[in-house]
Short mmCIF file of C-alpha atoms and ligand atoms in Angstrom, two decimals:
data_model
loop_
_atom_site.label_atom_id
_atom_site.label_comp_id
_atom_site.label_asym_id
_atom_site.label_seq_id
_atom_site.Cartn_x
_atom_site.Cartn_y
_atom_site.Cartn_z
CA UNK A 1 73.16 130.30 104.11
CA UNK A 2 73.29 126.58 104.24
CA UNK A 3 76.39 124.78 105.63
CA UNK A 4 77.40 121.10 105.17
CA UNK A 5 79.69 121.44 108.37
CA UNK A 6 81.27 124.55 110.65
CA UNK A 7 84.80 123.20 109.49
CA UNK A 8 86.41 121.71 106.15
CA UNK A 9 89.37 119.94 106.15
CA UNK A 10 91.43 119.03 103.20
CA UNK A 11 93.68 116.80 104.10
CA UNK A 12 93.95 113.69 106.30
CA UNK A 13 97.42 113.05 107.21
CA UNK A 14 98.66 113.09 110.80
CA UNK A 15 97.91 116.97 111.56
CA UNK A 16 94.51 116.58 109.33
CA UNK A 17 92.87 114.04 111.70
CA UNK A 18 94.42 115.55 114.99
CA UNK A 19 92.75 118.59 114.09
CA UNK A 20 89.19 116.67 113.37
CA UNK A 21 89.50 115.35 117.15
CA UNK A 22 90.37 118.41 118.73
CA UNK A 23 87.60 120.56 117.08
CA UNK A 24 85.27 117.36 117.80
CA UNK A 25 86.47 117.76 121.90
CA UNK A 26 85.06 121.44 121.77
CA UNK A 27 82.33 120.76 120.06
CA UNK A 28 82.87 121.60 116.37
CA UNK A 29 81.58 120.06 113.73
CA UNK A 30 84.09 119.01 110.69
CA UNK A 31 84.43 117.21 107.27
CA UNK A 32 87.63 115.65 106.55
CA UNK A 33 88.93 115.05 103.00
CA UNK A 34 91.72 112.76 102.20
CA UNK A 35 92.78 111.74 98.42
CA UNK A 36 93.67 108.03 99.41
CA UNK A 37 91.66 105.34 100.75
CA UNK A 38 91.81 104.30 104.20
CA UNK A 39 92.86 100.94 103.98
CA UNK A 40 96.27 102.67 102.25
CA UNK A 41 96.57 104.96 105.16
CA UNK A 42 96.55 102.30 107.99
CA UNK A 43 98.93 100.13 106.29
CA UNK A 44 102.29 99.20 108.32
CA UNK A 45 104.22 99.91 105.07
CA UNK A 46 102.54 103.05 104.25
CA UNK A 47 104.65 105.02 105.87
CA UNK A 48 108.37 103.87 107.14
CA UNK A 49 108.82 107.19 109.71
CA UNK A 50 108.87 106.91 113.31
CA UNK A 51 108.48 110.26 114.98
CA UNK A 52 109.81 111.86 118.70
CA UNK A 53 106.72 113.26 119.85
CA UNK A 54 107.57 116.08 122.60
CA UNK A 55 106.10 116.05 126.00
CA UNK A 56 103.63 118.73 125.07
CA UNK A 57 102.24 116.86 122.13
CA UNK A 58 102.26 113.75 124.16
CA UNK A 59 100.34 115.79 126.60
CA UNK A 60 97.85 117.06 124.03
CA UNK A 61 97.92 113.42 122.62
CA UNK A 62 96.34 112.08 126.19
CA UNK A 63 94.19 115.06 126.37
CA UNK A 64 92.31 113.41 123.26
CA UNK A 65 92.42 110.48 124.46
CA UNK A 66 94.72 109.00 121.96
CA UNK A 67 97.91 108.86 123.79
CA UNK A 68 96.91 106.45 126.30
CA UNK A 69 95.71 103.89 123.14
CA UNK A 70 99.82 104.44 121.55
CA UNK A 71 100.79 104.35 125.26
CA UNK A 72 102.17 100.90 125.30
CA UNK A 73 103.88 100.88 121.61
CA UNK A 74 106.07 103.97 122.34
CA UNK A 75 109.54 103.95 123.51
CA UNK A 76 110.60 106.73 126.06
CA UNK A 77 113.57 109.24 125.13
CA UNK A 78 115.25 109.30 128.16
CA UNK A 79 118.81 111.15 126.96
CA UNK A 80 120.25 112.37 123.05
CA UNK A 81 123.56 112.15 122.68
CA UNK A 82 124.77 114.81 119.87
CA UNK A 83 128.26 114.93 118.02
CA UNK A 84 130.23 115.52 114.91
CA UNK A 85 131.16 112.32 113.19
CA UNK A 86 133.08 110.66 110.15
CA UNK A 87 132.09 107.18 108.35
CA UNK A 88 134.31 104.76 109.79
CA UNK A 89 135.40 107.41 112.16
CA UNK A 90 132.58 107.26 114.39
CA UNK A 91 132.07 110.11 116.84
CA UNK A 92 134.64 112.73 117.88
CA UNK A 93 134.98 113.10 121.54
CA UNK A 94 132.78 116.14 121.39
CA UNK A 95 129.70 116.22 122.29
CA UNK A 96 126.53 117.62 124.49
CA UNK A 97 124.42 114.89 126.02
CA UNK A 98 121.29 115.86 127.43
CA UNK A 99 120.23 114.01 130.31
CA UNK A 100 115.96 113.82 130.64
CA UNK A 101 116.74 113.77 134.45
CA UNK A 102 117.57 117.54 133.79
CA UNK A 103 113.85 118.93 133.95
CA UNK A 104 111.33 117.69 137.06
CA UNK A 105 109.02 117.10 133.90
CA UNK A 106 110.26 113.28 132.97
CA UNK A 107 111.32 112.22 129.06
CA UNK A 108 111.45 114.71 126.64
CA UNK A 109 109.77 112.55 124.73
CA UNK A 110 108.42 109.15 123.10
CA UNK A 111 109.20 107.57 119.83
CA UNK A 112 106.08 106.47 118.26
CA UNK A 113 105.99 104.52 114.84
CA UNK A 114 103.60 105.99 112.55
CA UNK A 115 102.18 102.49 111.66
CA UNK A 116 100.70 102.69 115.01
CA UNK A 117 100.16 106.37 115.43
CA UNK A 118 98.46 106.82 111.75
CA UNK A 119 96.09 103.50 112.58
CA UNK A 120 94.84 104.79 116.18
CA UNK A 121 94.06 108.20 115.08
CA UNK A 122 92.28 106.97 111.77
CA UNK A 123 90.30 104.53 114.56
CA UNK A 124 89.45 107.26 116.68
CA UNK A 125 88.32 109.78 113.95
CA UNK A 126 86.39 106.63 112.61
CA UNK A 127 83.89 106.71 116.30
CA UNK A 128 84.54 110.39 116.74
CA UNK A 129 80.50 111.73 116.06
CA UNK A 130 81.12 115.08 115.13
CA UNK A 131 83.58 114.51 112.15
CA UNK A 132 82.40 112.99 108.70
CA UNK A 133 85.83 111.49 107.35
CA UNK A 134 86.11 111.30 103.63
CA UNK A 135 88.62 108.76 101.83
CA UNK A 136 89.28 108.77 97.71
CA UNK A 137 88.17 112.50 98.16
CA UNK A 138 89.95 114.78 96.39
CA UNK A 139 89.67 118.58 96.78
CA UNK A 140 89.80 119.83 93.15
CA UNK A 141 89.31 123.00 93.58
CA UNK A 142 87.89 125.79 96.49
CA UNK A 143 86.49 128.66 96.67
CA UNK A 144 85.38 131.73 99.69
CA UNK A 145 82.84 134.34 99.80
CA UNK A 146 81.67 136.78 103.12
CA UNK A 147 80.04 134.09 104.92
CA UNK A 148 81.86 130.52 104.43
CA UNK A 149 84.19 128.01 102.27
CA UNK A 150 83.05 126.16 99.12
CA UNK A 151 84.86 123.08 97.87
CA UNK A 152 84.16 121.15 94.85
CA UNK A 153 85.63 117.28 94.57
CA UNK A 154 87.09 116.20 91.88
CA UNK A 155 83.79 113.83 91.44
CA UNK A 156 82.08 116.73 91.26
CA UNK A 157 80.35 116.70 94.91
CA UNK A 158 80.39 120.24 96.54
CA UNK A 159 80.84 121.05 100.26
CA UNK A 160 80.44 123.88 102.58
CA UNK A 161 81.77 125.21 105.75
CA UNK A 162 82.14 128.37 107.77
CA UNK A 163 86.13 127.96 107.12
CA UNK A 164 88.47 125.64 105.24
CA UNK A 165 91.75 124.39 107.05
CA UNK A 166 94.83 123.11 104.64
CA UNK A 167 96.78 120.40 106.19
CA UNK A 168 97.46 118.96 102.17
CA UNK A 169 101.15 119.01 102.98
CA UNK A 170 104.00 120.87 101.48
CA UNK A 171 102.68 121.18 98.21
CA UNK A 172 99.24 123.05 100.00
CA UNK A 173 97.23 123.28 96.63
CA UNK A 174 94.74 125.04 99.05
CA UNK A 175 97.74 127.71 99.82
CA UNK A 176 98.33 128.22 95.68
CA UNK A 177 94.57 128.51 95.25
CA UNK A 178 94.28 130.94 97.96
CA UNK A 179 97.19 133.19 96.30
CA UNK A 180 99.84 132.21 99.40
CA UNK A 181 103.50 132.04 98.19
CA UNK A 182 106.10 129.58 99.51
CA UNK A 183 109.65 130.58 100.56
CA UNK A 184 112.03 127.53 100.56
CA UNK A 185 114.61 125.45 98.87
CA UNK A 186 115.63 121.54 98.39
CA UNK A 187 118.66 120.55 100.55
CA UNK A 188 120.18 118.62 97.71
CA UNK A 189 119.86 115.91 100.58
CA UNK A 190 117.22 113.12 101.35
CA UNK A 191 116.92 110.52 104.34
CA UNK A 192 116.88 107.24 103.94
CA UNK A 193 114.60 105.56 106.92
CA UNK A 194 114.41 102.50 108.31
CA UNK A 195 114.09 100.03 111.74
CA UNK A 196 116.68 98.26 112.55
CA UNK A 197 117.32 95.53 115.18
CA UNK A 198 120.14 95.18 117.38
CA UNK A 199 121.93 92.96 119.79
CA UNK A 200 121.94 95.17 123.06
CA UNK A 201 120.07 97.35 124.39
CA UNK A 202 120.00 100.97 123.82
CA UNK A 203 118.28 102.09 127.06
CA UNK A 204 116.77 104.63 126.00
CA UNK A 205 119.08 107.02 124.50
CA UNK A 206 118.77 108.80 121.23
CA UNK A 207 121.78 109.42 118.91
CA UNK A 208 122.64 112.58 116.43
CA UNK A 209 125.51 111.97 114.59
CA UNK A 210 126.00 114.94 112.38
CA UNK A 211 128.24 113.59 109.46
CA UNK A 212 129.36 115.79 106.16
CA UNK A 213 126.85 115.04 104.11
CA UNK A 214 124.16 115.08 106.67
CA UNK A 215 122.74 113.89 110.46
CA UNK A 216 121.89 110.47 111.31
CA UNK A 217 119.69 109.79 113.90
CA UNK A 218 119.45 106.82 115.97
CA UNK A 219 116.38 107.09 117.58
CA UNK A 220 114.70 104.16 120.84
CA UNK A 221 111.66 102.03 119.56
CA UNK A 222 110.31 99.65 122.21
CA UNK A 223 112.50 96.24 122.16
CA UNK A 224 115.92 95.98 120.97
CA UNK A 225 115.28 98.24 117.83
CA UNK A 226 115.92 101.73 116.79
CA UNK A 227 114.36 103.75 114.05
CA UNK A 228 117.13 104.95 111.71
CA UNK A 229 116.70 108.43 109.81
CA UNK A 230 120.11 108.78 107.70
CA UNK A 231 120.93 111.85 105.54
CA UNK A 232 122.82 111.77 102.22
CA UNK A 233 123.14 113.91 99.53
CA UNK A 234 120.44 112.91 97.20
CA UNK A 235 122.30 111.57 94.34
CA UNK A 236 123.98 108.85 96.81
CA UNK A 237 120.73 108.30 98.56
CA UNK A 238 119.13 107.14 95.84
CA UNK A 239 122.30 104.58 94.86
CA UNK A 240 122.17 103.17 98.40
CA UNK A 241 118.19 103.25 98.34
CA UNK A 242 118.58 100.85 95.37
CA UNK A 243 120.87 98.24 96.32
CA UNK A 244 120.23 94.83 98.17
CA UNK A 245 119.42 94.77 101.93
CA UNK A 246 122.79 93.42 102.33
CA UNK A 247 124.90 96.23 100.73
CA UNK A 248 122.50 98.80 102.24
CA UNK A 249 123.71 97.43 105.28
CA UNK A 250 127.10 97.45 104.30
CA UNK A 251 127.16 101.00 104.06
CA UNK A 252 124.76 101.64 106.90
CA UNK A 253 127.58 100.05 109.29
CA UNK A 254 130.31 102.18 109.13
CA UNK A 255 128.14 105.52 110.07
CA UNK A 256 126.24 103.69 112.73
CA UNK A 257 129.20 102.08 114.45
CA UNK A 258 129.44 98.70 116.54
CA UNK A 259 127.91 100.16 120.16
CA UNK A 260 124.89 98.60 119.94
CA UNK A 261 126.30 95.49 118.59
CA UNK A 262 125.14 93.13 115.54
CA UNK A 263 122.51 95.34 113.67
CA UNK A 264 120.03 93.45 110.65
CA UNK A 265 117.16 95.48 109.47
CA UNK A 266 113.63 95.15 110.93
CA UNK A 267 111.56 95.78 107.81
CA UNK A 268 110.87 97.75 104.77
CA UNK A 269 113.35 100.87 103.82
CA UNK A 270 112.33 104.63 103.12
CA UNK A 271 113.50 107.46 101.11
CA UNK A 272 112.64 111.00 101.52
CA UNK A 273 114.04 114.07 100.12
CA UNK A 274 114.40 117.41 102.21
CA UNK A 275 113.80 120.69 101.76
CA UNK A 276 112.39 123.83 103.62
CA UNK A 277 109.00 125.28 102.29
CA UNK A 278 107.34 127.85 104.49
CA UNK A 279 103.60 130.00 103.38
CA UNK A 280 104.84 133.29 103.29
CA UNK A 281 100.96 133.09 105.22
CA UNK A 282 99.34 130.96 107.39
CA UNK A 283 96.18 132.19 106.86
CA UNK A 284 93.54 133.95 103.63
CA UNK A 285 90.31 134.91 103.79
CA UNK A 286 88.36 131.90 105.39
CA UNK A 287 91.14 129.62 105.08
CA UNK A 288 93.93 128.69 107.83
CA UNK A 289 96.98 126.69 106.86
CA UNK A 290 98.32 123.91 109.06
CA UNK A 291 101.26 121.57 109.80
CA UNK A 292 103.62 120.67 106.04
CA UNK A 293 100.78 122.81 104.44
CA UNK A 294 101.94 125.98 106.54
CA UNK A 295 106.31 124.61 107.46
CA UNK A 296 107.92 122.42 106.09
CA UNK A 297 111.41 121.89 107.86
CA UNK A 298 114.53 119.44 108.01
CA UNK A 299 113.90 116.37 109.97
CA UNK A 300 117.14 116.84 111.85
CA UNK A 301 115.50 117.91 115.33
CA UNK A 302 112.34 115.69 115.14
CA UNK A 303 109.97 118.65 115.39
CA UNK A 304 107.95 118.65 111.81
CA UNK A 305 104.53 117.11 113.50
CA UNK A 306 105.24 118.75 116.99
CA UNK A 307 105.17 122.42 115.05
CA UNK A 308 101.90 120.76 113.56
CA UNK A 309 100.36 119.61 116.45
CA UNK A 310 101.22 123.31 118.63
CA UNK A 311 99.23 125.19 115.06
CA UNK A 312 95.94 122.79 115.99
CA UNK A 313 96.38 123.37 119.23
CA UNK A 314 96.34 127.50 118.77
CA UNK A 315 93.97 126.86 116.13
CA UNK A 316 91.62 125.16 117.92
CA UNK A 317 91.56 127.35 120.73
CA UNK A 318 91.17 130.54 118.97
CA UNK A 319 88.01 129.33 117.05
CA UNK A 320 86.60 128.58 120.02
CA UNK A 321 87.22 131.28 122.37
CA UNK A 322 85.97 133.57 119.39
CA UNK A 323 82.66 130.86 119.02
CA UNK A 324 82.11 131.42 122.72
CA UNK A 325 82.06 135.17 122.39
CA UNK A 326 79.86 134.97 119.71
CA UNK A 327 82.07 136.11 116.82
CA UNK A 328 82.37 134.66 113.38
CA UNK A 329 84.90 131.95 113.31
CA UNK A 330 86.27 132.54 110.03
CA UNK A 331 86.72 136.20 110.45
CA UNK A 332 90.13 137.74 109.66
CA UNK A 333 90.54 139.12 113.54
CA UNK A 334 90.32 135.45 114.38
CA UNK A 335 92.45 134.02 111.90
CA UNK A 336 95.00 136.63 112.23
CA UNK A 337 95.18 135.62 115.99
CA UNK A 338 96.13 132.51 115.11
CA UNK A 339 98.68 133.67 112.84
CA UNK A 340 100.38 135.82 115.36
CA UNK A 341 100.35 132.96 117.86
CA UNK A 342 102.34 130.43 115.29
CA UNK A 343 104.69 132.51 113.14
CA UNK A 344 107.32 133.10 115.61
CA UNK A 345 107.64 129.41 116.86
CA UNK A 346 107.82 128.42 113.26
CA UNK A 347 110.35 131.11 111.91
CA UNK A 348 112.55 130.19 114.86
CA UNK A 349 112.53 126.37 114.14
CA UNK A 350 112.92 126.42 110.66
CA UNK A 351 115.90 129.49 110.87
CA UNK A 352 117.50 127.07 113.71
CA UNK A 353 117.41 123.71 111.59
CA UNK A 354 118.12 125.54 108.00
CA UNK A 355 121.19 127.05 110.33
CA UNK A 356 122.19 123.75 112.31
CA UNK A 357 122.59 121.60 109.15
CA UNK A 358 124.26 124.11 107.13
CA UNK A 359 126.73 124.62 109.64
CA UNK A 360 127.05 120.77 110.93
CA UNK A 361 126.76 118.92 106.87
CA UNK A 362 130.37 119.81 105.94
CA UNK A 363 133.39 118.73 105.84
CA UNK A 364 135.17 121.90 106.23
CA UNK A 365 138.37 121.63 109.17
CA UNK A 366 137.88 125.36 110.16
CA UNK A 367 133.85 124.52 111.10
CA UNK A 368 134.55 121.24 112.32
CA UNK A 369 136.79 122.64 114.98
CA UNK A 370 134.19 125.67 115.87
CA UNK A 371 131.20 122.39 116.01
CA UNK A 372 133.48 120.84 118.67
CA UNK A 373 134.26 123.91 120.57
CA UNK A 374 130.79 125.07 120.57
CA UNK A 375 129.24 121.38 121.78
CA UNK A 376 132.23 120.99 123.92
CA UNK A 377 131.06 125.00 125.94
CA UNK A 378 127.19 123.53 125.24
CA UNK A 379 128.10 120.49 126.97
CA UNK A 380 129.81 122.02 130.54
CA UNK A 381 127.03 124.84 130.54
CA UNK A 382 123.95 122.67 132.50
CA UNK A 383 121.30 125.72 132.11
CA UNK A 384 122.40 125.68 128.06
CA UNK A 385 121.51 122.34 128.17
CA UNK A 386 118.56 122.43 130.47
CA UNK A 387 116.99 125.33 128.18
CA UNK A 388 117.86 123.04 125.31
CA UNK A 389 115.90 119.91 126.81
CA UNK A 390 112.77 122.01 127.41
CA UNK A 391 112.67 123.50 123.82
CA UNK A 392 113.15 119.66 122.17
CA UNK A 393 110.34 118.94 124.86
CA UNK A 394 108.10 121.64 123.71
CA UNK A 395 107.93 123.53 127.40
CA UNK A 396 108.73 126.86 126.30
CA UNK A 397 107.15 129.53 125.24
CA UNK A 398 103.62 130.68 124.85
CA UNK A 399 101.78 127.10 125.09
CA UNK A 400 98.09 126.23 123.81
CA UNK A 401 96.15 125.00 126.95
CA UNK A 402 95.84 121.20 125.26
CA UNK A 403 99.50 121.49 124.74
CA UNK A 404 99.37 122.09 128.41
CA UNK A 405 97.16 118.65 128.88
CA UNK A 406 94.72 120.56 129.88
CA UNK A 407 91.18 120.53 127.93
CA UNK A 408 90.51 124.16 125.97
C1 FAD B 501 112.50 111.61 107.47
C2 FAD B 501 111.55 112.41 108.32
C3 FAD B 501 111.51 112.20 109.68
C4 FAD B 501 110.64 112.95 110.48
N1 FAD B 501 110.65 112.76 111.83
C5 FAD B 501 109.87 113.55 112.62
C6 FAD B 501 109.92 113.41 114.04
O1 FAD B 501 110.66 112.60 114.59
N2 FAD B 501 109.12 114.22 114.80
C7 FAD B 501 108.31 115.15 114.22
O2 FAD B 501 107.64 115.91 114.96
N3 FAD B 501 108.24 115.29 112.88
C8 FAD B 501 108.98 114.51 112.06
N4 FAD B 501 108.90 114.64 110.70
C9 FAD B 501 107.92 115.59 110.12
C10 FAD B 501 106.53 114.94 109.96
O3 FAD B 501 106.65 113.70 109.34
C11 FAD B 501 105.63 115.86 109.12
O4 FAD B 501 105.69 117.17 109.63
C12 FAD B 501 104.17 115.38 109.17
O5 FAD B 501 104.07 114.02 108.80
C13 FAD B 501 103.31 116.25 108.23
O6 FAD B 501 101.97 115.81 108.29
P1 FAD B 501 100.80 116.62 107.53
O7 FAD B 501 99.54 115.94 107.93
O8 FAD B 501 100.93 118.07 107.78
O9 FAD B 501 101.10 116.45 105.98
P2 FAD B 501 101.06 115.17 105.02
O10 FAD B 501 101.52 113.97 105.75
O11 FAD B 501 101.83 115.58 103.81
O12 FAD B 501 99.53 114.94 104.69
C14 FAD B 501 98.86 115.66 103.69
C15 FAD B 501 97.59 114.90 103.33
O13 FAD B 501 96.83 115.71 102.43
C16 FAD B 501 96.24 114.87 101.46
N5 FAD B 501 95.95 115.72 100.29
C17 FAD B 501 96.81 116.44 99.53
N6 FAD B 501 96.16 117.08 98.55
C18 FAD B 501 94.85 116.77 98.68
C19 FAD B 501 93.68 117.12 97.95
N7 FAD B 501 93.71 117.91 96.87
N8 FAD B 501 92.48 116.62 98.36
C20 FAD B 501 92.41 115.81 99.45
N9 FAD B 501 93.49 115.45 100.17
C21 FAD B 501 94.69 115.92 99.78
C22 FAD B 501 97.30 113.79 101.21
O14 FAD B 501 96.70 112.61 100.68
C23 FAD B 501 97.87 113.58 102.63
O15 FAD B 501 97.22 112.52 103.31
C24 FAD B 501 109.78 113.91 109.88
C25 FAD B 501 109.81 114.11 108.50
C26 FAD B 501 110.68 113.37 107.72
C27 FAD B 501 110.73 113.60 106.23
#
């Protein structure tokens, strides 16, 4: 049986072409397949996001060599500052602040933009040899037999690998085609994202705001600027979405408050709406799920691409400890071991985000006093909020070796 490549890959977003570099460090071969053109992709205004990448990714980042290249345009997280809030109220004086001086590890941490983090990877795939990257190819339809994975473009081109890996995003058309349901809802919320710039400096430190309708995050970018991700409900989203920089600032100021001084935004503004959408399974005969295509979650912890980059890290591990004892890759034994390795880290993340902004997104007096009691105990409890740090950081639990920074 002929094979174009050992591993198909539909999908080249972030978690697409991590994957094609980690297979490539161990050897594998791989053909990734992305919709858009690349030019698109590597645009600064493609995509508005900046994202807190945990220590362990950061760790995995440098063990592909690709963290050392973002090195220099990432901002260190060196302490979050989380509390209940009111427009025009600002803060109440409630709160846990975690302090990265709390674990011997360093930041929690780094904000990276994904203008720069999308380019450098896209580079890197670009002089990886082992991965054939292709743009304006879409998947149209797939298919799997005993031995391998068949896709046919919609161009009509036909490709074939050992196993197919779906990192299409939430909408997985590889999941539907390979009979995996979705469990999930929208939030009836959606954040608007952009950079702003301010007049001090906020050294560092990350801000959750949780207001009724939704979190806002202030999060570090290098410089006097801070990547804003600011929940709504959808309906007033959109209205603020479509009105002049001026009057979006106008309603950005009272939720953001005056403590970093005069704030003007740093470039092009971003809307995306939330919702949960998990695969009831991460994995079908020859086929693994990955990153959105496997969990979707809320935004409100940073941790959508961190859950990503843990699955390629299991992933990629388990196909090659099974390739170095000989065994079939795509068998179910394998893939199931990557399934048990991910579904407990992802049921636990998306049950604790679903939980923290259905609790936290209301205005009710009864929970608002509980939220302050329960951040105020968080708060005075140090090994609380030293478990707390190493969870954001990605430290706990069961850890792939590259998640480690060490190379599978
Ligand atoms: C507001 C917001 C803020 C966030 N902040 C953070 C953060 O701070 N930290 C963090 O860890 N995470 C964060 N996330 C989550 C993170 O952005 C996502 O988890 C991540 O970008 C998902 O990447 P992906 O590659 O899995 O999917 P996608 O980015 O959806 O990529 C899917 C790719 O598949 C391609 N595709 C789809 N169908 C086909 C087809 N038929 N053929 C070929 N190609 C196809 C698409 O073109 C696309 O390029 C945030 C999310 C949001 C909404």
């Amino acid at each position: 049986m002929k094979f174009d490549t050992d591993i198909l890959i539909v999908g080249g977003g972030l978690n697409g072409t991590v994957l094609a570099l980690a297979l490539a460090q161990v050897g594998f071969e791989s053909i990734i397949l992305d919709t858009l053109p690349v030019d698109k992709r590597k645009h600064a205004a493609f995509d508005g996001r900046s994202y807190a990448v945990a220590l362990s990714s950061q760790r995995m980042l440098s063990t592909l060599g690709v963290w050392d290249v973002v090195r220099n345009k990432s901002q260190p997280i060196l302490d979050i500052t989380v509390s209940d809030g009111k427009p025009a109220e600002g803060a109440s004086p409630y709160f846990v602040h975690f302090d990265h001086c709390e674990i011997e590890e360093g930041p929690m941490g780094h904000m990276i933009e994904d203008r720069f983090l999308r380019r450098i990877l896209l580079d890197k795939l670009a002089a990886t040899d082992c991965v054939t990257h292709m743009a304006e190819a879409k998947v149209a339809h797939h298919e799997v037999d005993m031995a391998g994975a068949t896709v046919r473009l919609a161009d009509g081109r036909v490709l074939r690998g050992r196993i197919l890996v779906g990192c299409d995003g939430r909408q997985s058309a590889v999941a539907q085609r390979s009979g995996i349901r979705r469990t999930g809802w929208q939030y009836s919320q959606s954040s608007l994202v952009c950079a702003v710039e301010h007049e001090l400096p906020h050294q560092g430190s990350a801000h959750q705001l949780f207001m009724p309708a939704g979190p806002m995050a202030i999060l570090p970018l290098p410089g006097n600027r801070s990547s804003i991700v600011w929940t709504e409900r959808t309906k007033q989203a959109n209205v603020i979405n479509g009105l002049s920089s001026a009057e979006y600032l106008a309603c950005l100021r009272p939720c953001f408050g005056e403590f970093l001084g005069d704030v003007r935004l740093a470039g092009k503004r971003f809307i995306y709406p939330l919702g949960l959408s998990l695969a009831q399974s991460f994995i079908a005969d020859r086929v693994a799920l990955v990153g959105d295509a496997a969990h979707g979650i809320h935004p409100l912890a940073g941790q959508g691409l961190n859950l990503g980059l843990r699955d390629i890290a299991a992933l990629a591990e388990v196909l090659v400890q099974a390739a170095r004892r000989g065994q079939d890759i795509g068998s179910l034994t394998t893939l199931q071991s990557y399934q048990q390795w991910r579904r407990f880290d992802v049921a636990l993340l998306a049950a604790a985000t679903d939980g923290i902004n259905r609790i936290f997104s209301n205005n009710n007096l009864l929970m608002r006093g509980m939220r302050n009691l329960a951040l105020g105990v968080v708060n005075d409890k140090p090994s609380v909020r030293r478990t707390m740090i190493r969870q954001a950081a990605g430290l706990t639990g069961d850890l792939p070796r590259l998640m480690q920074g060490r190379a599978i």
